[in-house]
Amino acid sequence: MSALSGRTAIVGVAESDKIGKVPDKPAIMLHAEAARSALAEAGLTRDDVDGLFTAGIQTTELGEYLGIEPRVTDNTSVGGSSFVIHIAHAATAVATGRCEVALVTHGESGRSRVGMMPRPTPPDSLRGQFEAPYGLPQPVGAYAMAASRHMYEYGTTKEQLAEIAVATRKWAQLNPKAYMRDPISIQDVLESRMIAWPFNLLDCCLVTDAGGAFVLTSMERAKDLRQTPVTVLGFGEGHDHAMISQMPSYTSFAARQSGKTAFDMAGVNHGDLDLAMIYDSFTYTVLLSLEELGFCDKGEGGDFVSDQRTAPGGEFPMNTNGGGLSYNHPGMYGMFAIIEAVRQLRHDYADEGVRQVSNAQLAVVHGTGGVLSSAGTAILGRA
Amino acid sequence: MAEYVKPIPLADGTTRPFWESLKAHQMKIQRCNDTERFFFYPRGLSPYTLSDNISWETVSGRGMIHAFTIVHQNRAPGFVDELPYVVAMVELDEGARIMSNIIDVTPDPEHVRIGMPVEVVYEDITDEVTLPKFKPAS
């Protein structure tokens, strides 16, 4: 597998023209805008693309809308982690010569619900039979239930979960594109409306409209393009259940395996990393992911995030765009964690003070999908 | 009986014995006879060995709360009128876990606790369908 490490690079990233509330654009146009901008940033055109990757819609629909006829097509759609998993699939396809320029796109009208496919739960489906009758709101109730188990087993507190929301909001205050930028305190989190115990409103991600895209190609070709290449050094993926009622352990998930696979491929240690982009659908998602990725021992996630260690200026820069909690979360946020890691590694924010993680060389991007169901991890580096 | 507006499960060929057992106010779930381990939800084969060597067994309906949430926001018909309410994973004494509601308890983390013993209550939601709910064990 190490034959795939360092062979490819991300050479362009972009969000859709507008993010947040975009009631006049269908989901597929959000894909298209981001794709167009990411290609332009890379200095490539639509006609260069020969590998197409997306989730949420079919690659056939995307190819039709953009006029792309790929020779590699990949519709892996396992929730918000999908786009991180697409890094692995695209890097593999490019490194093995199956395609040369991979375009990976995302677009969801999560808030305005324009052009979104309905997701019904038929009464004879497994979820229809064994979960839907009991009124667990999805996905918040599923993550809340899992969090209750971590609190029970390890003594994790609501205050520790709130630390994550507060630190992430501080990063959002530095990002003009962030949806929520007013400062919040731990007390504000604890006193926000209860949604599903142990989660209050501010433990939960936003619901927005947005698209995102990135372009990945070989290292050789990347050197001739416009941007500082961001090298793909390692990746891993996996899943261990679909429904929350089938999760083998509420305090462990596929990130344990995907993370180890990615770190081993990249040949880097946790202490080498300058930046972590960790999917934050809910505060607990982050806490559990940090443990599962090996940044701290099992049960010590609460201590790890305490005292605002992940905030701007803290020891462990994390979710530096303001995350799904405060910047943008249209439903499957993983794409935006990738975009931010790339911008940090290119030093795009060099003129923006503390927003730029100082001399960032190595980043981990971790995506979680479904209800802690799927995981994708990538290690990226400044070339 | 007032009109029931929450989702009503519909059995399929691999799950029907479970739903029929509930209608008779019993609970039958499946056991893998190769490993002697119970499993839930019902399947057409053992998730442990992929074998057909599985059987339906009547279980006690007793267990304990393994994880839970207290739902304070849900606009869905039926549920919106019952907020707050408890959704939990119950670990049955036989080992399998099942999602359900915990009823007859104050919906507050001071009163609902992981490890709390619970027992099944059969809730006939229509003439055809019975749900397994759980209450604190007597």
Short mmCIF file of C-alpha atoms in Angstrom, two decimals:
data_model
loop_
_atom_site.label_atom_id
_atom_site.label_comp_id
_atom_site.label_asym_id
_atom_site.label_seq_id
_atom_site.Cartn_x
_atom_site.Cartn_y
_atom_site.Cartn_z
CA MET A 1 0.00 0.00 0.00
CA SER A 2 2.86 2.39 0.65
CA ALA A 3 3.33 2.34 -3.12
CA LEU A 4 0.33 4.69 -3.17
CA SER A 5 1.71 7.16 -0.63
CA GLY A 6 2.89 10.48 -2.00
CA ARG A 7 2.01 9.66 -5.61
CA THR A 8 -0.90 12.09 -5.98
CA ALA A 9 -1.88 15.58 -4.90
CA ILE A 10 -4.92 17.77 -4.45
CA VAL A 11 -4.45 20.68 -6.81
CA GLY A 12 -7.66 22.68 -6.51
CA VAL A 13 -10.45 23.15 -3.97
CA ALA A 14 -13.57 25.29 -3.84
CA GLU A 15 -16.90 25.86 -2.21
CA SER A 16 -20.01 26.77 -4.21
CA ASP A 17 -20.37 30.47 -5.09
CA LYS A 18 -22.53 30.99 -2.01
CA ILE A 19 -22.92 28.84 1.10
CA GLY A 20 -25.33 29.05 4.01
CA LYS A 21 -28.78 29.91 2.69
CA VAL A 22 -29.02 29.41 -1.07
CA PRO A 23 -32.74 28.99 -1.77
CA ASP A 24 -32.46 29.73 -5.50
CA LYS A 25 -30.07 26.88 -6.40
CA PRO A 26 -30.78 23.15 -6.61
CA ALA A 27 -28.31 20.75 -5.04
CA ILE A 28 -26.77 19.75 -8.36
CA MET A 29 -25.94 23.38 -9.19
CA LEU A 30 -24.03 23.58 -5.91
CA HIS A 31 -21.96 20.61 -7.13
CA ALA A 32 -21.44 22.35 -10.47
CA GLU A 33 -20.37 25.71 -9.08
CA ALA A 34 -17.83 24.12 -6.78
CA ALA A 35 -16.52 21.88 -9.58
CA ARG A 36 -16.07 24.82 -11.92
CA SER A 37 -14.22 26.87 -9.31
CA ALA A 38 -11.98 24.02 -8.15
CA LEU A 39 -10.93 23.29 -11.75
CA ALA A 40 -10.27 26.97 -12.41
CA GLU A 41 -8.20 27.25 -9.25
CA ALA A 42 -6.10 24.29 -10.40
CA GLY A 43 -5.69 25.72 -13.88
CA LEU A 44 -7.50 22.79 -15.44
CA THR A 45 -10.63 22.57 -17.56
CA ARG A 46 -13.65 20.34 -17.67
CA ASP A 47 -12.08 18.47 -20.59
CA ASP A 48 -9.11 17.41 -18.46
CA VAL A 49 -11.34 15.41 -16.09
CA ASP A 50 -11.38 11.66 -16.68
CA GLY A 51 -12.33 10.43 -13.20
CA LEU A 52 -15.60 11.42 -11.52
CA PHE A 53 -16.46 10.86 -7.86
CA THR A 54 -19.47 11.99 -5.85
CA ALA A 55 -21.96 11.02 -3.16
CA GLY A 56 -25.58 11.98 -2.60
CA ILE A 57 -26.38 12.09 -6.30
CA GLN A 58 -25.38 9.66 -9.02
CA THR A 59 -22.12 10.24 -10.89
CA THR A 60 -24.21 9.76 -14.05
CA GLU A 61 -26.33 12.77 -13.10
CA LEU A 62 -23.24 14.83 -12.28
CA GLY A 63 -21.47 13.84 -15.50
CA GLU A 64 -24.55 14.74 -17.51
CA TYR A 65 -24.91 18.15 -15.85
CA LEU A 66 -21.23 19.00 -16.38
CA GLY A 67 -20.78 17.30 -19.74
CA ILE A 68 -18.10 14.95 -18.43
CA GLU A 69 -17.66 11.41 -19.77
CA PRO A 70 -15.28 9.77 -17.27
CA ARG A 71 -13.43 6.50 -17.61
CA VAL A 72 -13.39 6.02 -13.83
CA THR A 73 -16.67 6.51 -11.98
CA ASP A 74 -17.17 6.04 -8.24
CA ASN A 75 -20.39 6.65 -6.36
CA THR A 76 -19.31 5.50 -2.91
CA SER A 77 -21.97 7.06 -0.73
CA VAL A 78 -21.67 6.16 2.94
CA GLY A 79 -22.61 9.51 4.46
CA GLY A 80 -20.47 12.49 5.36
CA SER A 81 -17.23 10.53 5.28
CA SER A 82 -17.72 9.68 1.60
CA PHE A 83 -15.56 12.49 0.24
CA VAL A 84 -12.61 11.57 2.42
CA ILE A 85 -13.01 8.01 1.16
CA HIS A 86 -13.07 9.45 -2.35
CA ILE A 87 -9.54 10.78 -1.71
CA ALA A 88 -8.47 7.15 -1.22
CA HIS A 89 -10.32 5.92 -4.29
CA ALA A 90 -9.24 8.79 -6.50
CA ALA A 91 -5.60 8.60 -5.39
CA THR A 92 -5.60 4.87 -6.08
CA ALA A 93 -7.17 5.33 -9.50
CA VAL A 94 -4.69 8.04 -10.49
CA ALA A 95 -1.63 6.27 -9.05
CA THR A 96 -2.50 3.09 -10.92
CA GLY A 97 -3.07 4.92 -14.19
CA ARG A 98 -6.81 4.33 -14.49
CA CYS A 99 -7.40 8.07 -14.78
CA GLU A 100 -5.27 11.20 -14.63
CA VAL A 101 -7.47 14.01 -13.32
CA ALA A 102 -10.08 13.13 -10.71
CA LEU A 103 -12.91 15.52 -9.86
CA VAL A 104 -14.70 14.95 -6.56
CA THR A 105 -17.81 17.00 -5.87
CA HIS A 106 -20.41 17.57 -3.18
CA GLY A 107 -23.63 19.60 -3.16
CA GLU A 108 -26.57 19.64 -0.81
CA SER A 109 -29.47 21.97 -0.36
CA GLY A 110 -29.64 20.84 3.24
CA ARG A 111 -31.49 23.88 4.50
CA SER A 112 -33.60 24.99 1.55
CA ARG A 113 -34.19 21.42 0.26
CA VAL A 114 -34.14 22.38 -3.44
CA GLY A 115 -33.62 19.44 -5.79
CA MET A 116 -32.92 16.97 -3.00
CA MET A 117 -33.99 13.33 -3.26
CA PRO A 118 -36.43 12.26 -0.52
CA ARG A 119 -35.17 9.60 1.86
CA PRO A 120 -38.22 7.59 2.86
CA THR A 121 -38.19 4.82 5.47
CA PRO A 122 -40.47 2.06 4.16
CA PRO A 123 -42.34 0.27 6.98
CA ASP A 124 -40.87 -3.10 5.97
CA SER A 125 -37.27 -1.83 5.80
CA LEU A 126 -35.02 -2.75 8.70
CA ARG A 127 -35.10 0.81 10.01
CA GLY A 128 -38.86 0.91 9.47
CA GLN A 129 -39.33 -2.21 11.55
CA PHE A 130 -36.71 -1.88 14.26
CA GLU A 131 -36.06 1.82 14.83
CA ALA A 132 -38.69 4.11 13.29
CA PRO A 133 -41.52 3.01 15.65
CA TYR A 134 -39.66 4.44 18.67
CA GLY A 135 -39.20 8.04 17.52
CA LEU A 136 -35.43 8.41 17.63
CA PRO A 137 -34.76 11.67 15.75
CA GLN A 138 -32.06 11.00 13.15
CA PRO A 139 -29.23 11.54 13.31
CA VAL A 140 -29.13 13.58 16.53
CA GLY A 141 -30.80 10.98 18.73
CA ALA A 142 -28.43 8.28 17.53
CA TYR A 143 -25.32 10.27 18.41
CA ALA A 144 -26.88 11.35 21.71
CA MET A 145 -27.50 7.75 22.67
CA ALA A 146 -23.94 6.80 21.84
CA ALA A 147 -22.64 9.75 23.88
CA SER A 148 -24.63 8.59 26.91
CA ARG A 149 -22.59 5.40 26.90
CA HIS A 150 -19.27 7.29 26.81
CA MET A 151 -20.40 9.41 29.75
CA TYR A 152 -21.31 6.23 31.63
CA GLU A 153 -18.14 4.29 30.88
CA TYR A 154 -15.58 7.08 31.18
CA GLY A 155 -17.20 9.87 33.16
CA THR A 156 -17.15 12.24 30.21
CA THR A 157 -19.12 15.39 31.05
CA LYS A 158 -21.37 17.76 29.16
CA GLU A 159 -18.91 20.52 30.01
CA GLN A 160 -16.14 18.63 28.20
CA LEU A 161 -18.36 18.19 25.14
CA ALA A 162 -19.16 21.90 25.30
CA GLU A 163 -15.44 22.76 25.18
CA ILE A 164 -15.44 21.51 21.59
CA ALA A 165 -18.37 23.71 20.55
CA VAL A 166 -16.79 26.79 22.16
CA ALA A 167 -13.34 26.28 20.63
CA THR A 168 -14.82 25.61 17.21
CA ARG A 169 -16.86 28.82 17.39
CA LYS A 170 -13.65 30.75 18.07
CA TRP A 171 -12.26 29.48 14.77
CA ALA A 172 -15.53 30.41 13.04
CA GLN A 173 -15.11 33.98 14.23
CA LEU A 174 -11.98 34.13 12.05
CA ASN A 175 -13.77 32.78 8.96
CA PRO A 176 -15.91 35.32 7.05
CA LYS A 177 -17.80 32.45 5.38
CA ALA A 178 -18.88 30.91 8.69
CA TYR A 179 -22.61 30.79 9.33
CA MET A 180 -22.43 31.33 13.11
CA ARG A 181 -19.80 33.78 14.37
CA ASP A 182 -21.05 35.19 17.66
CA PRO A 183 -18.84 34.14 20.58
CA ILE A 184 -20.27 31.50 22.92
CA SER A 185 -19.28 30.23 26.35
CA ILE A 186 -19.51 26.78 27.88
CA GLN A 187 -22.46 28.08 29.90
CA ASP A 188 -24.17 29.16 26.66
CA VAL A 189 -23.85 25.61 25.33
CA LEU A 190 -25.22 24.07 28.52
CA GLU A 191 -28.12 26.53 28.60
CA SER A 192 -29.07 26.26 24.94
CA ARG A 193 -32.27 24.41 24.15
CA MET A 194 -32.22 20.68 24.95
CA ILE A 195 -32.58 18.66 21.73
CA ALA A 196 -31.86 15.08 22.76
CA TRP A 197 -30.13 14.58 26.10
CA PRO A 198 -27.18 14.79 26.51
CA PHE A 199 -27.12 17.19 23.54
CA ASN A 200 -28.20 20.80 23.70
CA LEU A 201 -28.65 22.83 20.53
CA LEU A 202 -25.03 24.02 20.52
CA ASP A 203 -23.73 20.44 20.65
CA CYS A 204 -25.30 19.98 17.21
CA CYS A 205 -24.12 20.95 13.73
CA LEU A 206 -25.75 23.53 11.50
CA VAL A 207 -28.09 22.74 8.64
CA THR A 208 -27.02 24.75 5.58
CA ASP A 209 -26.92 24.81 1.77
CA ALA A 210 -23.49 24.33 0.21
CA GLY A 211 -21.37 22.60 -2.38
CA GLY A 212 -17.69 21.76 -2.43
CA ALA A 213 -15.19 20.12 -4.76
CA PHE A 214 -11.57 19.15 -5.11
CA VAL A 215 -9.36 18.07 -7.99
CA LEU A 216 -6.73 15.35 -7.56
CA THR A 217 -4.01 14.38 -10.02
CA SER A 218 -0.56 12.79 -10.19
CA MET A 219 2.39 14.45 -8.45
CA GLU A 220 4.10 14.84 -11.80
CA ARG A 221 1.22 16.77 -13.29
CA ALA A 222 0.60 18.68 -10.05
CA LYS A 223 4.03 20.30 -10.28
CA ASP A 224 3.01 22.13 -13.47
CA LEU A 225 -0.27 23.48 -12.10
CA ARG A 226 -1.18 26.75 -10.41
CA GLN A 227 -1.36 25.84 -6.74
CA THR A 228 1.09 24.49 -4.22
CA PRO A 229 0.29 20.76 -4.43
CA VAL A 230 -1.05 19.09 -1.31
CA THR A 231 0.22 15.53 -1.31
CA VAL A 232 -1.90 12.53 -0.40
CA LEU A 233 0.31 10.59 2.00
CA GLY A 234 -2.06 8.07 3.56
CA PHE A 235 -5.68 6.97 3.66
CA GLY A 236 -8.02 4.45 5.21
CA GLU A 237 -11.73 3.69 5.23
CA GLY A 238 -14.27 1.35 6.78
CA HIS A 239 -17.64 0.85 8.45
CA ASP A 240 -19.07 -1.42 11.13
CA HIS A 241 -22.85 -0.87 11.07
CA ALA A 242 -25.57 1.15 9.36
CA MET A 243 -28.25 1.65 12.04
CA ILE A 244 -27.37 2.94 15.49
CA SER A 245 -29.18 -0.01 17.08
CA GLN A 246 -26.60 -2.30 15.46
CA MET A 247 -23.48 -0.39 16.49
CA PRO A 248 -21.20 -2.99 18.09
CA SER A 249 -19.85 -0.57 20.72
CA TYR A 250 -21.09 2.99 21.34
CA THR A 251 -17.60 4.06 22.35
CA SER A 252 -15.66 2.73 19.36
CA PHE A 253 -16.13 2.83 15.60
CA ALA A 254 -14.47 2.25 12.26
CA ALA A 255 -12.21 5.29 12.71
CA ARG A 256 -9.95 3.11 14.84
CA GLN A 257 -9.10 1.01 11.79
CA SER A 258 -9.26 3.73 9.11
CA GLY A 259 -7.03 5.99 11.17
CA LYS A 260 -4.39 3.35 11.82
CA THR A 261 -4.39 2.38 8.16
CA ALA A 262 -3.89 6.00 7.09
CA PHE A 263 -1.16 6.75 9.64
CA ASP A 264 0.69 3.53 8.79
CA MET A 265 0.58 4.26 5.06
CA ALA A 266 1.82 7.80 5.55
CA GLY A 267 4.50 6.67 8.00
CA VAL A 268 3.81 9.61 10.31
CA ASN A 269 3.19 9.88 14.03
CA HIS A 270 0.47 11.85 15.77
CA GLY A 271 2.99 14.32 17.12
CA ASP A 272 4.11 15.15 13.57
CA LEU A 273 0.76 16.67 12.66
CA ASP A 274 0.19 20.41 12.59
CA LEU A 275 -3.56 20.38 12.10
CA ALA A 276 -6.57 18.10 12.54
CA MET A 277 -9.82 18.40 10.63
CA ILE A 278 -12.21 16.11 12.49
CA TYR A 279 -15.81 15.72 11.33
CA ASP A 280 -18.02 17.50 13.86
CA SER A 281 -21.64 16.61 13.26
CA PHE A 282 -21.98 16.67 17.04
CA THR A 283 -19.54 17.42 19.82
CA TYR A 284 -19.36 13.73 20.70
CA THR A 285 -18.38 12.83 17.13
CA VAL A 286 -15.17 14.80 17.63
CA LEU A 287 -14.38 13.49 21.09
CA LEU A 288 -14.83 9.87 20.03
CA SER A 289 -12.90 10.36 16.78
CA LEU A 290 -9.90 11.83 18.61
CA GLU A 291 -9.74 8.74 20.81
CA GLU A 292 -10.28 6.33 17.94
CA LEU A 293 -7.62 8.01 15.80
CA GLY A 294 -5.18 7.58 18.66
CA PHE A 295 -4.62 11.20 19.69
CA CYS A 296 -5.32 10.17 23.27
CA ASP A 297 -6.10 7.02 25.20
CA LYS A 298 -9.57 5.53 25.36
CA GLY A 299 -11.77 7.54 27.68
CA GLU A 300 -9.43 10.53 27.78
CA GLY A 301 -11.09 12.52 24.99
CA GLY A 302 -12.75 14.79 27.53
CA ASP A 303 -9.46 15.80 29.09
CA PHE A 304 -7.87 16.12 25.67
CA VAL A 305 -10.28 18.86 24.53
CA SER A 306 -10.46 20.68 27.89
CA ASP A 307 -9.04 24.14 28.58
CA GLN A 308 -9.72 25.16 24.98
CA ARG A 309 -6.75 23.18 23.67
CA THR A 310 -8.29 23.04 20.18
CA ALA A 311 -9.05 26.78 19.90
CA PRO A 312 -7.02 29.35 17.93
CA GLY A 313 -3.64 29.67 19.61
CA GLY A 314 -4.16 26.34 21.44
CA GLU A 315 -1.81 23.37 21.43
CA PHE A 316 -3.94 21.32 19.05
CA PRO A 317 -5.38 23.33 16.13
CA MET A 318 -8.58 21.58 15.11
CA ASN A 319 -11.48 22.37 12.79
CA THR A 320 -9.93 25.68 11.86
CA ASN A 321 -12.72 26.67 9.48
CA GLY A 322 -15.27 26.67 12.30
CA GLY A 323 -16.41 23.14 11.48
CA GLY A 324 -19.84 21.73 10.93
CA LEU A 325 -20.77 23.19 14.29
CA SER A 326 -20.31 26.84 13.29
CA TYR A 327 -19.13 27.29 9.68
CA ASN A 328 -21.19 25.07 7.42
CA HIS A 329 -22.92 21.69 7.52
CA PRO A 330 -25.20 20.86 4.60
CA GLY A 331 -25.58 17.20 5.60
CA MET A 332 -22.42 15.45 4.46
CA TYR A 333 -19.73 17.81 5.69
CA GLY A 334 -16.58 15.77 4.93
CA MET A 335 -15.82 17.69 1.75
CA PHE A 336 -15.37 20.92 3.71
CA ALA A 337 -12.90 19.38 6.14
CA ILE A 338 -10.77 18.45 3.11
CA ILE A 339 -11.02 21.94 1.57
CA GLU A 340 -9.88 23.56 4.82
CA ALA A 341 -6.95 21.16 5.32
CA VAL A 342 -5.75 21.93 1.79
CA ARG A 343 -6.00 25.70 2.30
CA GLN A 344 -4.11 25.49 5.60
CA LEU A 345 -1.35 23.37 4.05
CA ARG A 346 -1.02 25.81 1.13
CA HIS A 347 -0.78 28.66 3.68
CA ASP A 348 -3.69 30.42 2.00
CA TYR A 349 -4.34 32.33 5.24
CA ALA A 350 -0.76 33.56 5.63
CA ASP A 351 -1.97 37.16 5.82
CA GLU A 352 -4.74 36.42 8.30
CA GLY A 353 -2.83 36.15 11.56
CA VAL A 354 -3.84 33.40 13.95
CA ARG A 355 -6.24 31.87 11.41
CA GLN A 356 -3.24 30.37 9.59
CA VAL A 357 -1.83 27.42 11.50
CA SER A 358 1.81 28.38 11.75
CA ASN A 359 4.03 26.63 9.18
CA ALA A 360 1.43 23.88 8.62
CA GLN A 361 3.08 20.91 6.88
CA LEU A 362 0.97 17.88 7.81
CA ALA A 363 -2.75 17.47 8.43
CA VAL A 364 -5.16 14.67 9.22
CA VAL A 365 -8.65 14.83 7.76
CA HIS A 366 -11.19 12.52 9.30
CA GLY A 367 -14.74 11.98 8.09
CA THR A 368 -17.55 10.19 9.89
CA GLY A 369 -20.69 9.07 8.06
CA GLY A 370 -24.19 7.92 8.89
CA VAL A 371 -24.65 7.38 12.62
CA LEU A 372 -20.99 6.74 13.51
CA SER A 373 -21.37 4.12 10.78
CA SER A 374 -18.56 4.83 8.36
CA ALA A 375 -15.12 6.38 8.60
CA GLY A 376 -12.59 7.79 6.20
CA THR A 377 -9.20 9.17 7.21
CA ALA A 378 -6.56 10.86 5.08
CA ILE A 379 -3.13 12.26 5.86
CA LEU A 380 -2.21 15.23 3.67
CA GLY A 381 1.07 17.08 3.43
CA ARG A 382 2.49 20.27 1.94
CA ALA A 383 4.62 19.20 -1.01
CA MET B 1 -58.50 3.21 19.95
CA ALA B 2 -57.54 6.65 18.63
CA GLU B 3 -55.90 6.68 15.23
CA TYR B 4 -52.25 5.65 15.57
CA VAL B 5 -50.09 8.13 13.64
CA LYS B 6 -46.54 6.96 14.40
CA PRO B 7 -44.69 4.66 11.97
CA ILE B 8 -46.14 1.15 12.00
CA PRO B 9 -43.68 -1.66 11.24
CA LEU B 10 -44.50 -4.12 8.48
CA ALA B 11 -43.10 -7.64 8.83
CA ASP B 12 -41.24 -9.38 6.04
CA GLY B 13 -40.69 -13.09 5.53
CA THR B 14 -37.53 -13.19 7.66
CA THR B 15 -38.89 -11.12 10.57
CA ARG B 16 -42.51 -12.28 10.82
CA PRO B 17 -42.05 -14.75 13.72
CA PHE B 18 -40.80 -11.86 15.88
CA TRP B 19 -43.82 -9.70 15.15
CA GLU B 20 -46.22 -12.63 15.53
CA SER B 21 -44.72 -13.52 18.90
CA LEU B 22 -45.30 -9.97 20.13
CA LYS B 23 -48.90 -10.10 19.00
CA ALA B 24 -49.27 -13.14 21.29
CA HIS B 25 -47.58 -11.10 24.06
CA GLN B 26 -44.42 -13.17 24.01
CA MET B 27 -41.01 -12.27 22.63
CA LYS B 28 -39.19 -14.61 20.29
CA ILE B 29 -35.80 -13.75 18.90
CA GLN B 30 -33.24 -15.80 17.05
CA ARG B 31 -30.28 -17.80 18.25
CA CYS B 32 -27.32 -19.01 16.23
CA ASN B 33 -27.00 -22.67 17.13
CA ASP B 34 -23.39 -22.88 15.97
CA THR B 35 -22.26 -20.26 18.48
CA GLU B 36 -25.22 -20.42 20.92
CA ARG B 37 -25.39 -16.63 20.73
CA PHE B 38 -28.63 -14.69 20.34
CA PHE B 39 -28.94 -11.93 17.77
CA PHE B 40 -31.35 -9.16 16.86
CA TYR B 41 -32.77 -7.85 14.45
CA PRO B 42 -34.08 -11.04 12.84
CA ARG B 43 -32.20 -12.28 9.81
CA GLY B 44 -32.41 -15.13 7.34
CA LEU B 45 -29.02 -16.40 8.47
CA SER B 46 -26.63 -16.16 11.39
CA PRO B 47 -24.62 -12.91 11.38
CA TYR B 48 -21.90 -14.80 13.27
CA THR B 49 -21.39 -17.73 10.89
CA LEU B 50 -23.66 -17.04 7.87
CA SER B 51 -25.15 -20.45 8.63
CA ASP B 52 -28.82 -21.47 8.37
CA ASN B 53 -28.45 -23.23 11.70
CA ILE B 54 -30.60 -20.73 13.58
CA SER B 55 -33.76 -21.07 15.64
CA TRP B 56 -36.47 -18.92 17.21
CA GLU B 57 -36.46 -18.94 21.00
CA THR B 58 -38.82 -17.37 23.51
CA VAL B 59 -36.88 -14.95 25.70
CA SER B 60 -37.59 -13.48 29.11
CA GLY B 61 -38.26 -9.92 28.03
CA ARG B 62 -35.97 -8.79 30.81
CA GLY B 63 -32.79 -6.81 30.40
CA MET B 64 -31.13 -3.55 31.27
CA ILE B 65 -30.62 -0.15 29.74
CA HIS B 66 -27.39 -0.11 27.74
CA ALA B 67 -27.59 3.44 26.35
CA PHE B 68 -30.33 6.04 26.08
CA THR B 69 -31.35 9.50 25.04
CA ILE B 70 -34.17 11.72 26.18
CA VAL B 71 -35.82 13.26 23.14
CA HIS B 72 -36.90 16.88 23.61
CA GLN B 73 -37.41 17.84 19.97
CA ASN B 74 -39.20 15.80 17.32
CA ARG B 75 -41.89 17.30 15.12
CA ALA B 76 -43.02 13.94 13.73
CA PRO B 77 -46.73 13.12 14.17
CA GLY B 78 -47.46 11.26 17.38
CA PHE B 79 -44.07 11.88 18.92
CA VAL B 80 -44.46 15.66 19.07
CA ASP B 81 -47.29 15.22 21.60
CA GLU B 82 -45.23 13.03 23.93
CA LEU B 83 -42.05 15.08 24.42
CA PRO B 84 -39.87 14.50 26.30
CA TYR B 85 -39.62 10.71 26.01
CA VAL B 86 -36.92 8.08 26.35
CA VAL B 87 -35.41 6.02 23.52
CA ALA B 88 -33.00 3.36 24.69
CA MET B 89 -31.00 0.35 23.71
CA VAL B 90 -32.05 -2.49 25.97
CA GLU B 91 -29.61 -5.34 26.40
CA LEU B 92 -31.74 -8.44 26.95
CA ASP B 93 -30.65 -10.97 29.55
CA GLU B 94 -29.99 -13.35 26.65
CA GLY B 95 -27.41 -10.93 25.24
CA ALA B 96 -28.98 -9.31 22.18
CA ARG B 97 -29.77 -5.57 22.12
CA ILE B 98 -33.07 -4.06 21.00
CA MET B 99 -34.13 -0.43 20.52
CA SER B 100 -37.29 0.64 22.28
CA ASN B 101 -38.89 3.27 24.49
CA ILE B 102 -38.64 3.23 28.27
CA ILE B 103 -42.08 4.04 29.65
CA ASP B 104 -43.45 4.56 33.16
CA VAL B 105 -40.37 6.52 34.13
CA THR B 106 -39.69 10.23 34.62
CA PRO B 107 -37.86 11.30 31.42
CA ASP B 108 -34.88 12.81 33.21
CA PRO B 109 -31.28 11.59 33.49
CA GLU B 110 -31.73 11.55 37.26
CA HIS B 111 -34.36 8.83 36.87
CA VAL B 112 -33.25 6.92 33.78
CA ARG B 113 -29.88 5.27 34.19
CA ILE B 114 -27.64 2.97 32.22
CA GLY B 115 -27.65 -0.42 33.92
CA MET B 116 -31.23 0.01 35.18
CA PRO B 117 -33.15 -3.32 34.99
CA VAL B 118 -36.20 -3.20 32.71
CA GLU B 119 -38.92 -5.58 31.57
CA VAL B 120 -41.00 -5.76 28.43
CA VAL B 121 -44.50 -4.31 28.13
CA TYR B 122 -46.55 -5.30 25.10
CA GLU B 123 -48.20 -2.31 23.46
CA ASP B 124 -50.93 -3.22 20.96
CA ILE B 125 -50.77 -0.27 18.58
CA THR B 126 -53.22 -1.71 16.02
CA ASP B 127 -55.25 -4.89 15.75
CA GLU B 128 -52.35 -6.38 13.81
CA VAL B 129 -49.20 -4.96 15.36
CA THR B 130 -47.75 -5.01 18.87
CA LEU B 131 -44.62 -3.12 19.89
CA PRO B 132 -42.23 -4.20 22.64
CA LYS B 133 -41.81 -1.31 25.08
CA PHE B 134 -39.90 -1.51 28.35
CA LYS B 135 -40.50 -0.22 31.89
CA PRO B 136 -38.39 -0.31 35.04
CA ALA B 137 -38.41 -3.88 36.36
CA SER B 138 -40.73 -4.51 39.28
#
